[in-house]
Short mmCIF file of C-alpha atoms in Angstrom, two decimals:
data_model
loop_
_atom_site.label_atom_id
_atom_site.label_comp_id
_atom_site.label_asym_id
_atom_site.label_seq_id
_atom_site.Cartn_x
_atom_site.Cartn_y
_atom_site.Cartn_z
CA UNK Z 1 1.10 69.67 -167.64
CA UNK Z 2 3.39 68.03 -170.45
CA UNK Z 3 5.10 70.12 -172.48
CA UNK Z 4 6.64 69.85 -175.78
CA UNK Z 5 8.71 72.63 -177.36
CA UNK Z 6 9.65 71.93 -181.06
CA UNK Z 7 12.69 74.01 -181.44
CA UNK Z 8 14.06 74.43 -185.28
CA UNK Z 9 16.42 76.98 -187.52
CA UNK Z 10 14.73 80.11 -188.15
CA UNK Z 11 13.88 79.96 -192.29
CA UNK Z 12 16.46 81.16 -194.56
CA UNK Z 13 19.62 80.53 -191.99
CA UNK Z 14 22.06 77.53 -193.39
CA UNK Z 15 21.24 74.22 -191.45
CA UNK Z 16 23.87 72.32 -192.57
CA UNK Z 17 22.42 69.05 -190.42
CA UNK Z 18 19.12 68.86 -192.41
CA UNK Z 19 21.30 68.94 -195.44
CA UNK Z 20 23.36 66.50 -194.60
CA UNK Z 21 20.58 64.54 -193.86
CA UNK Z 22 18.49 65.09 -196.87
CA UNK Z 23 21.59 64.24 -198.69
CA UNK Z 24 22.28 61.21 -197.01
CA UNK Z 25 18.26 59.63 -197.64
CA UNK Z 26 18.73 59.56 -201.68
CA UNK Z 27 21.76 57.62 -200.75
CA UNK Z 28 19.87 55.04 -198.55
CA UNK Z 29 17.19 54.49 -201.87
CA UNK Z 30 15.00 57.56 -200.57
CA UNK Z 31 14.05 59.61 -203.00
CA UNK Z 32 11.91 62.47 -203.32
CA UNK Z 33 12.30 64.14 -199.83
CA UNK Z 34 12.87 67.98 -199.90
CA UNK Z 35 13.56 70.57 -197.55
CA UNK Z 36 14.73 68.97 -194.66
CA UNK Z 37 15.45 70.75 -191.05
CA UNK Z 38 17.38 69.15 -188.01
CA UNK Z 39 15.70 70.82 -184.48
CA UNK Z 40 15.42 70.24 -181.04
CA UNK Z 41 12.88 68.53 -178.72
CA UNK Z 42 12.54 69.95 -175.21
CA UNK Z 43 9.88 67.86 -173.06
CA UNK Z 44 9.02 69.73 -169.51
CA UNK Z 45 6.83 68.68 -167.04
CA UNK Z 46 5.30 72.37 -166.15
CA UNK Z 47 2.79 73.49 -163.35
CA UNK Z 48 1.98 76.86 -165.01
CA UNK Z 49 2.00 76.32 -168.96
CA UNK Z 50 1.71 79.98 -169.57
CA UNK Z 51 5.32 80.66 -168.36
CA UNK Z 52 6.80 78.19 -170.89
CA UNK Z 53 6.70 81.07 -173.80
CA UNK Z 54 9.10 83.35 -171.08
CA UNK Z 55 11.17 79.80 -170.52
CA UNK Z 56 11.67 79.82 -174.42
CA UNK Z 57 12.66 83.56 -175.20
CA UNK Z 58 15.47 83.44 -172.24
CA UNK Z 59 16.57 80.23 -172.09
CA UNK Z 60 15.60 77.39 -173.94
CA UNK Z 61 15.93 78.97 -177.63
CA UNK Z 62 17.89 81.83 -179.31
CA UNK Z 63 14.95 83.65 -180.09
CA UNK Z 64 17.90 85.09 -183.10
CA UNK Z 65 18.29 81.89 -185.04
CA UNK Z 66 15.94 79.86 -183.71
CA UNK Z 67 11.63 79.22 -183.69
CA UNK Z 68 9.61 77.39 -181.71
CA UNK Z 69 6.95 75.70 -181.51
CA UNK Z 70 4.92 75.08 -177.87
CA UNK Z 71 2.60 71.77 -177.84
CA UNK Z 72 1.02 70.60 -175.05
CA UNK Z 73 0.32 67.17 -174.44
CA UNK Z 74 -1.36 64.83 -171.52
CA UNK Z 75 -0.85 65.53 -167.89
CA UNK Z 76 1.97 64.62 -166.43
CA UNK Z 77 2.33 61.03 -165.25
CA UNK Z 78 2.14 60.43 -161.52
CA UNK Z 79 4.30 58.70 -160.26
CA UNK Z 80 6.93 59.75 -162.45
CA UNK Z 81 8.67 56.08 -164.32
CA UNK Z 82 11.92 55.70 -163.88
CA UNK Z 83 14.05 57.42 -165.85
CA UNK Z 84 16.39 55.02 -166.94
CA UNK Z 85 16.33 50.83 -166.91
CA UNK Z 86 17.60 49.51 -163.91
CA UNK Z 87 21.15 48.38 -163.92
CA UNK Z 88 21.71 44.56 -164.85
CA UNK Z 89 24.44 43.06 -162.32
CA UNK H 1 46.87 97.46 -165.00
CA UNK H 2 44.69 94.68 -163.64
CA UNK H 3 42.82 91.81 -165.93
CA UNK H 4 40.31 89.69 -164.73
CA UNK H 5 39.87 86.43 -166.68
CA UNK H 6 36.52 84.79 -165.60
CA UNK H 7 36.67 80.68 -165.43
CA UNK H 8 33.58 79.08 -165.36
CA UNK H 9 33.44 75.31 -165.07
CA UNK H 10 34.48 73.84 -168.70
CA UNK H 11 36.60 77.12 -169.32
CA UNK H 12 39.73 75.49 -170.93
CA UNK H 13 41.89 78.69 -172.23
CA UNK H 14 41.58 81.04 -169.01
CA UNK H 15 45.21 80.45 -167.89
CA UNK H 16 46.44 80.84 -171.26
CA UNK H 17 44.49 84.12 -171.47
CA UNK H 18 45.62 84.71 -167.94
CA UNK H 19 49.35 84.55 -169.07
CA UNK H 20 48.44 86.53 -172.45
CA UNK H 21 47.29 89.43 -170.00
CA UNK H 22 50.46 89.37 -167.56
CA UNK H 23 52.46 89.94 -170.79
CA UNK H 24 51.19 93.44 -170.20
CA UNK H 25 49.96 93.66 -167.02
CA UNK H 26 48.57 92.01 -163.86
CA UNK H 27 45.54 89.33 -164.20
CA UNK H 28 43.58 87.76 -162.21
CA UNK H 29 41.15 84.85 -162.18
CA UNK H 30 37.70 85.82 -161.68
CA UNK H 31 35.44 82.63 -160.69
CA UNK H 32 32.01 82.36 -162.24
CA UNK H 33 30.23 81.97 -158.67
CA UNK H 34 31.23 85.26 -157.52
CA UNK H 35 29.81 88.42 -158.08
CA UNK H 36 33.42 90.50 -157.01
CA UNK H 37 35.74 91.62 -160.22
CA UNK H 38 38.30 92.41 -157.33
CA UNK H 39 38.46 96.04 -158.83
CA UNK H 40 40.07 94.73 -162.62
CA UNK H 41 40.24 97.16 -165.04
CA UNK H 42 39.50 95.05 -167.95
CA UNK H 43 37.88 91.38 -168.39
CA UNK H 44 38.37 88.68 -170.66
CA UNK H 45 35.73 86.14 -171.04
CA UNK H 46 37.70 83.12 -172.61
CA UNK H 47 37.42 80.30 -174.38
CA UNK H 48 36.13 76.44 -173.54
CA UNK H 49 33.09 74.80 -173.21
CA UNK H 50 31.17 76.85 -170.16
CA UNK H 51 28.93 74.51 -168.25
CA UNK H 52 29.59 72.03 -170.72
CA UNK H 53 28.02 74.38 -173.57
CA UNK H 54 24.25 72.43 -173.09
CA UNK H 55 21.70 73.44 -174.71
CA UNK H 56 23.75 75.66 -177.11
CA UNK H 57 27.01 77.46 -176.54
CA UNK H 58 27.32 80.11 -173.65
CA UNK H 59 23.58 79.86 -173.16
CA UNK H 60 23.80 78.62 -169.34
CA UNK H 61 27.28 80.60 -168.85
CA UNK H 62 25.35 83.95 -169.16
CA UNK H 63 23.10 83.64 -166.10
CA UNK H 64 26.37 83.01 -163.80
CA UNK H 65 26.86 85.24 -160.54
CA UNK H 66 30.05 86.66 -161.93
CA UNK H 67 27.89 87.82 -165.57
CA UNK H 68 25.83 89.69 -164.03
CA UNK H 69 29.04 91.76 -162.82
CA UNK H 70 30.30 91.82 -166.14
CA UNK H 71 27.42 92.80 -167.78
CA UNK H 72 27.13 96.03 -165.37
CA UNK H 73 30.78 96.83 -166.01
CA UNK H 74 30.16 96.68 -169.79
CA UNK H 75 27.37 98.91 -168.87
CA UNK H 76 29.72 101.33 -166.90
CA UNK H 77 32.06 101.24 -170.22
CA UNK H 78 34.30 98.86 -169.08
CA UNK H 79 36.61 97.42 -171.65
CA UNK H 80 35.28 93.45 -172.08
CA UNK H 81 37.02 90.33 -174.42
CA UNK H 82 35.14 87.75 -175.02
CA UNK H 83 37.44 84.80 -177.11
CA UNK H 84 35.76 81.99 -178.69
CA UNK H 85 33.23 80.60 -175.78
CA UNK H 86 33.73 84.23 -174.45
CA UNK H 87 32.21 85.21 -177.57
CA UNK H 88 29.60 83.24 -177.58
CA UNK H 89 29.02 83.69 -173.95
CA UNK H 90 28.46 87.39 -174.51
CA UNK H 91 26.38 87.28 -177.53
CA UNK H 92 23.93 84.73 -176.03
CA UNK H 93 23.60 87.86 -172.56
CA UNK H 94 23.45 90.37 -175.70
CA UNK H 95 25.91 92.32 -174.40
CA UNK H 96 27.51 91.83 -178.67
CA UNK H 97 25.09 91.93 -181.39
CA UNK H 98 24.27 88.10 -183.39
CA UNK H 99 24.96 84.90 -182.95
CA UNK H 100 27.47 81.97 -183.28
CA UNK H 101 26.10 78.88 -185.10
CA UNK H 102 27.49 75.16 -185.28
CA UNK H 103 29.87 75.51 -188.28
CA UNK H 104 28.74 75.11 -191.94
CA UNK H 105 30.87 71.68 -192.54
CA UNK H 106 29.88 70.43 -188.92
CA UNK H 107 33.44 69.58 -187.81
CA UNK H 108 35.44 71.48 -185.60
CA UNK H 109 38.02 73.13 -187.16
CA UNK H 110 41.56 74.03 -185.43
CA UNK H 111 43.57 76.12 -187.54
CA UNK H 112 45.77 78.67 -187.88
CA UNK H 113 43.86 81.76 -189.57
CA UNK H 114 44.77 85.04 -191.20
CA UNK H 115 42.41 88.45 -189.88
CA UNK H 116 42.06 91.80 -192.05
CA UNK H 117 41.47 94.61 -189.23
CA UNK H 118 39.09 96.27 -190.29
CA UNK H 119 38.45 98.74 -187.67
CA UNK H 120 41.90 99.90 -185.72
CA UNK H 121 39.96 102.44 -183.88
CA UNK H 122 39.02 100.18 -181.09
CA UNK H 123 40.17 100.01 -177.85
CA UNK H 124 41.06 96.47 -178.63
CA UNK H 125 42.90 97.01 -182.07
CA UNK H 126 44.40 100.54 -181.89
CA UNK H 127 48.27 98.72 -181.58
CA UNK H 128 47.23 97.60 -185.71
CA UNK H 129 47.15 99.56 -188.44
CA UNK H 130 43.92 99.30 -190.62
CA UNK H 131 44.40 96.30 -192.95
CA UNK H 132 47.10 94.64 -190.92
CA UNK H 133 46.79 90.80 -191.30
CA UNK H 134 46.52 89.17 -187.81
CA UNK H 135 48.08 85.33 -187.94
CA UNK H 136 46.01 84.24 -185.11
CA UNK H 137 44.98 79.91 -184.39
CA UNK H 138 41.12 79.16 -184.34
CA UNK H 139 39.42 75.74 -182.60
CA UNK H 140 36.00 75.93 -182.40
CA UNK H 141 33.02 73.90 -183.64
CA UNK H 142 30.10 77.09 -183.49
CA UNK H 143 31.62 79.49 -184.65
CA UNK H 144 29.73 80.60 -187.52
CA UNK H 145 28.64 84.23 -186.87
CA UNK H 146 25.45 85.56 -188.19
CA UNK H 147 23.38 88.77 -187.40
CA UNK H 148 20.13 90.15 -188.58
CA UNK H 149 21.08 93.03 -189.06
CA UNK H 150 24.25 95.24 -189.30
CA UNK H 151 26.79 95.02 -187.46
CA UNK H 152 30.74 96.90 -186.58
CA UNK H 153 32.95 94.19 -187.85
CA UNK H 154 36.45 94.59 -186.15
CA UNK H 155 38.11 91.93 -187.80
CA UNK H 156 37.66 89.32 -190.90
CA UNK H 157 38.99 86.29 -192.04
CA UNK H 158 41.54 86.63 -195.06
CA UNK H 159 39.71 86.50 -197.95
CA UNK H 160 39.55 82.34 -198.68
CA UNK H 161 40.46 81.53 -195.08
CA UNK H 162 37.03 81.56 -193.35
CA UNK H 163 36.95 78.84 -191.25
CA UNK H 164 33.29 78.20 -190.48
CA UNK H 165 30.73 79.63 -192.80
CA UNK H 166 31.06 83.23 -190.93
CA UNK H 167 28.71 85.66 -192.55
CA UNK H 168 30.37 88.35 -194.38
CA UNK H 169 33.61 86.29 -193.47
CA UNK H 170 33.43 88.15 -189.75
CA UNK H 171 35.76 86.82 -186.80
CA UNK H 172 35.49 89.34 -184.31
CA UNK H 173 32.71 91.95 -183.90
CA UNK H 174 32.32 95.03 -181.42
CA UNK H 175 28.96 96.18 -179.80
CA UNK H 176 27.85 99.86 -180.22
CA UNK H 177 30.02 101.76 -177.81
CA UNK H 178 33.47 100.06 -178.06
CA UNK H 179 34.24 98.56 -174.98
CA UNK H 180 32.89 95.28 -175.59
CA UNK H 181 34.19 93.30 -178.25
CA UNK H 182 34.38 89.72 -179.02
CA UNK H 183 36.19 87.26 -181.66
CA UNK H 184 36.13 83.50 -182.40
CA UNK H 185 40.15 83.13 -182.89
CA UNK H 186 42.57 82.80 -180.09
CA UNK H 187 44.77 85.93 -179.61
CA UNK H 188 45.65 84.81 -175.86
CA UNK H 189 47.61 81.56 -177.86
CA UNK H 190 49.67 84.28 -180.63
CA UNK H 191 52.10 85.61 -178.02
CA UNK H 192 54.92 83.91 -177.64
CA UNK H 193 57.18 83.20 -181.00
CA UNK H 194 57.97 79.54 -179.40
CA UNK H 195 54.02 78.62 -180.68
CA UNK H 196 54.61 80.72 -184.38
CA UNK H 197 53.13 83.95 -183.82
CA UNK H 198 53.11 86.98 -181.54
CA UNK H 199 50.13 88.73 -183.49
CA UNK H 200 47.86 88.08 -180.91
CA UNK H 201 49.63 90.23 -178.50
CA UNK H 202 48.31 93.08 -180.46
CA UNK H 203 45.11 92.57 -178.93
CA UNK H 204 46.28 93.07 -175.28
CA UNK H 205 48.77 95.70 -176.23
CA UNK H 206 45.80 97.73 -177.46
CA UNK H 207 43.92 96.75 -174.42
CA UNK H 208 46.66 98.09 -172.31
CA UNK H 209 47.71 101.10 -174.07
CA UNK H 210 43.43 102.36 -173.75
CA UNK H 211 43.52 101.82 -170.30
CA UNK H 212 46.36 103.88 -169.69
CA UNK H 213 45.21 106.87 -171.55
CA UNK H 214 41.99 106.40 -169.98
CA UNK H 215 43.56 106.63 -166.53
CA UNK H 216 46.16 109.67 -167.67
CA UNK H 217 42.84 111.52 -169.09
#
């Protein structure tokens, strides 16, 4: 199974990154965005889905500062792609 | 007197925190992958980038072989340092209460700071007087403490001096029972006058000076 985890900053602790950002988009000509938050994206390819809230709490997020978010998505893809683009020489 | 200064891969200030420790005793280096504190009487977890700091800053340090040893010595009431990454390191294994986030202007800040104590009844500040002013350097780019709930602040930056967005202005904090105690500025680089200031020595003077009451009790 494909796993997403949407990792962000717990509400009401300072994210400086989302306000840089949402500084820097009235800058660029966008106007009327609010309340923007920089997270994380973790993507896992899982057997058992049910451990991913355990992977979360002691590893993958500071359960402190942090909240997550667990979305599952389409089977993993067999064979796996490869990873990266093959080297041009 | 024997120190054991755990490196893990990406540790960057253990030999400087070695060297702090051998101003007042002996110190050895402990290395993440093994399990044996050779019988130290104290450890310092110091600064650098553990494991590269993925994911977020000490989380992948804490599950090392050698933590597991620390943690159990912590448990036992053995006196633990944790500087900077050390810091971080032993907040993410919760062996010290909150957290240390990126800091509030995003840049990593290298400075040279001014601490209040505010508690010289630790075993790791009992060579200051309460109030004494600390001129101690900081380098760190998460280093912004913040906790839930309340916590025993040891030290403060000078009022106007915090560096990264610290709640409540906190550099150095101290978990329930005393032993363990852990600060984002670099005491182990204040003790020699060649680099400006010896106040860092304070740290491992106190350090030193509880272990050997401990021993003569």
């Amino acid at each position: 199974m494909r796993v997403r985890v949407l990792v962000s900053p717990k509400q009401g602790i300072l994210d400086p990154q989302g306000q840089a950002v949402e500084r820097a988009l009235p800058a660029l000509g966008f106007e009327g965005v609010a309340n923007v938050h920089v997270g994380r994206l973790i993507e896992l390819d899982v057997e058992d889905p049910s451990q991913v809230p355990a992977m979360c709490d002691a590893l993958l997020t500071n359960p402190l500062v942090e909240d997550y978010e667990i979305v599952e998505t389409a089977p993993a893809p067999h064979p796996q792609p490869a990873a990266h683009p093959q080297h041009l020489s | 007197m024997k120190f054991g200064v755990v490196r893990f891969p990406g540790s960057c200030d253990e030999v400087d925190a070695q060297l702090a420790c051998e101003r007042v005793g002996d110190a050895v280096l402990l290395w993440h992958a093994d399990r044996d504190l050779q019988g130290v009487d104290a450890v310092v977890v110091p600064g650098g980038f553990s494991y590269g700091d993925y994911l977020r800053a000490g989380a992948i340090a804490r599950f090392a072989p050698v933590m597991e040893s620390v943690a159990e010595f912590a448990r036992e009431g053995g006196l633990v340092l944790g500087i900077c990454n050390g810091f971080q390191v032993l907040c993410e294994a919760g062996l010290l209460p909150g957290a240390l986030l990126p800091n509030e202007t995003l840049r990593f800040v290298f400075r040279q700071v001014n601490l209040q104590v505010v508690d010289s009844g630790t075993p790791f500040t009992r060579a200051c007087a309460p109030g004494d002013t600390l001129s101690i350097p900081t380098k760190h780019a998460s280093g912004r403490y913040f906790s839930p709930a309340p916590v025993d602040v040891v030290l403060r930056y000078a009022p106007g001096e915090n560096p990264n967005g610290s709640q409540d202005d906190i550099a150095g904090v101290r978990n329930e029972a005393g032993n363990v105690f852990g600060l984002m500025p670099h005491p182990e680089h204040a003790v020699d006058p060649l680099t400006g200031s010896v106040d860092g020595l304070k740290i491992f003077e106190s350090m030193r000076a509880s272990l050997t009451s401990r021993v003569a009790a």
